[in-house]
Amino acid sequence: MGELMIRNVDDEIIERLKARAAAQRQSLEQALCEILIGAVRPSREELVSEADAICQLFSPPSPGIPSAAHLIREDRDNEESYR
């Protein structure tokens, strides 16, 4: 895992972060990692957009194109396919 060093952080900010970590019974490192993870987590809009893009990949076939289930049933019902 990588390391990150942040310089020139105001002492008051550091104390507030330490207090926040202590209130959550975490180390300062754990609390800062959670803050950073939350900061880069995709927004709701980004997740919806990604889900829409995935749904487009699996859009229903065009009208007139038989479904896979239809083709399988047709083949199964055709007695000559087993000879």
mmCIF file of C-alpha atoms in Angstrom:
data_model
loop_
_atom_site.group_PDB
_atom_site.id
_atom_site.type_symbol
_atom_site.label_atom_id
_atom_site.label_comp_id
_atom_site.label_asym_id
_atom_site.label_seq_id
_atom_site.Cartn_x
_atom_site.Cartn_y
_atom_site.Cartn_z
ATOM 1 C CA MET A 1 0.000 0.000 0.000
ATOM 2 C CA GLY A 2 1.212 3.490 -0.760
ATOM 3 C CA GLU A 3 2.030 6.245 1.660
ATOM 4 C CA LEU A 4 0.892 9.851 1.614
ATOM 5 C CA MET A 5 2.499 12.822 3.346
ATOM 6 C CA ILE A 6 0.700 16.138 3.630
ATOM 7 C CA ARG A 7 2.792 19.140 4.618
ATOM 8 C CA ASN A 8 1.784 22.513 6.037
ATOM 9 C CA VAL A 9 -1.463 21.416 7.690
ATOM 10 C CA ASP A 10 -2.672 23.944 10.256
ATOM 11 C CA ASP A 11 -2.222 22.716 13.844
ATOM 12 C CA GLU A 12 -5.887 23.408 14.636
ATOM 13 C CA ILE A 13 -6.965 21.150 11.756
ATOM 14 C CA ILE A 14 -4.695 18.378 13.009
ATOM 15 C CA GLU A 15 -6.164 18.646 16.517
ATOM 16 C CA ARG A 16 -9.715 18.554 15.160
ATOM 17 C CA LEU A 17 -8.889 15.480 13.077
ATOM 18 C CA LYS A 18 -7.348 13.771 16.116
ATOM 19 C CA ALA A 19 -10.448 14.570 18.193
ATOM 20 C CA ARG A 20 -12.695 13.227 15.451
ATOM 21 C CA ALA A 21 -10.661 10.015 15.267
ATOM 22 C CA ALA A 22 -10.732 9.595 19.043
ATOM 23 C CA ALA A 23 -14.506 10.102 19.115
ATOM 24 C CA GLN A 24 -14.846 7.263 16.610
ATOM 25 C CA ARG A 25 -12.320 5.141 18.539
ATOM 26 C CA GLN A 26 -9.983 5.094 15.566
ATOM 27 C CA SER A 27 -6.398 5.979 14.977
ATOM 28 C CA LEU A 28 -5.752 9.218 13.143
ATOM 29 C CA GLU A 29 -4.515 7.143 10.200
ATOM 30 C CA GLN A 30 -7.751 5.103 10.045
ATOM 31 C CA ALA A 31 -9.915 8.214 10.252
ATOM 32 C CA LEU A 32 -7.940 9.993 7.525
ATOM 33 C CA CYS A 33 -8.139 6.939 5.255
ATOM 34 C CA GLU A 34 -11.934 6.881 5.639
ATOM 35 C CA ILE A 35 -12.133 10.600 4.851
ATOM 36 C CA LEU A 36 -10.020 10.124 1.714
ATOM 37 C CA ILE A 37 -12.023 7.085 0.578
ATOM 38 C CA GLY A 38 -15.245 9.061 1.008
ATOM 39 C CA ALA A 39 -13.795 11.953 -0.975
ATOM 40 C CA VAL A 40 -13.092 9.812 -4.045
ATOM 41 C CA ARG A 41 -16.193 7.594 -3.853
ATOM 42 C CA PRO A 42 -18.277 7.930 -7.033
ATOM 43 C CA SER A 43 -21.291 10.213 -6.762
ATOM 44 C CA ARG A 44 -24.835 8.887 -7.097
ATOM 45 C CA GLU A 45 -25.042 10.449 -10.562
ATOM 46 C CA GLU A 46 -21.838 8.691 -11.654
ATOM 47 C CA LEU A 47 -23.143 5.337 -10.398
ATOM 48 C CA VAL A 48 -26.484 5.811 -12.170
ATOM 49 C CA SER A 49 -24.690 6.776 -15.376
ATOM 50 C CA GLU A 50 -22.488 3.673 -15.180
ATOM 51 C CA ALA A 51 -25.501 1.444 -14.492
ATOM 52 C CA ASP A 52 -27.326 2.944 -17.486
ATOM 53 C CA ALA A 53 -24.311 2.247 -19.707
ATOM 54 C CA ILE A 54 -24.244 -1.383 -18.543
ATOM 55 C CA CYS A 55 -27.991 -1.736 -19.184
ATOM 56 C CA GLN A 56 -27.476 -0.501 -22.743
ATOM 57 C CA LEU A 57 -25.072 -3.410 -23.316
ATOM 58 C CA PHE A 58 -27.874 -5.842 -22.513
ATOM 59 C CA SER A 59 -30.750 -4.147 -24.298
ATOM 60 C CA PRO A 60 -33.510 -6.400 -25.633
ATOM 61 C CA PRO A 61 -33.132 -7.631 -29.206
ATOM 62 C CA SER A 62 -34.776 -5.740 -32.030
ATOM 63 C CA PRO A 63 -38.343 -6.717 -32.937
ATOM 64 C CA GLY A 64 -38.445 -9.662 -35.297
ATOM 65 C CA ILE A 65 -35.284 -11.283 -33.935
ATOM 66 C CA PRO A 66 -36.226 -14.466 -32.051
ATOM 67 C CA SER A 67 -35.018 -14.858 -28.489
ATOM 68 C CA ALA A 68 -32.550 -17.566 -27.529
ATOM 69 C CA ALA A 69 -35.316 -19.364 -25.623
ATOM 70 C CA HIS A 70 -37.506 -19.370 -28.737
ATOM 71 C CA LEU A 71 -34.689 -20.817 -30.874
ATOM 72 C CA ILE A 72 -33.964 -23.540 -28.317
ATOM 73 C CA ARG A 73 -37.641 -24.512 -28.089
ATOM 74 C CA GLU A 74 -37.925 -24.569 -31.871
ATOM 75 C CA ASP A 75 -34.877 -26.814 -32.174
ATOM 76 C CA ARG A 76 -36.064 -29.076 -29.371
ATOM 77 C CA ASP A 77 -39.495 -29.447 -30.969
ATOM 78 C CA ASN A 78 -38.009 -30.238 -34.369
ATOM 79 C CA GLU A 79 -37.726 -34.035 -34.448
ATOM 80 C CA GLU A 80 -35.350 -34.051 -37.408
ATOM 81 C CA SER A 81 -32.652 -32.263 -35.426
ATOM 82 C CA TYR A 82 -32.111 -35.463 -33.397
ATOM 83 C CA ARG A 83 -31.475 -37.751 -36.364
#
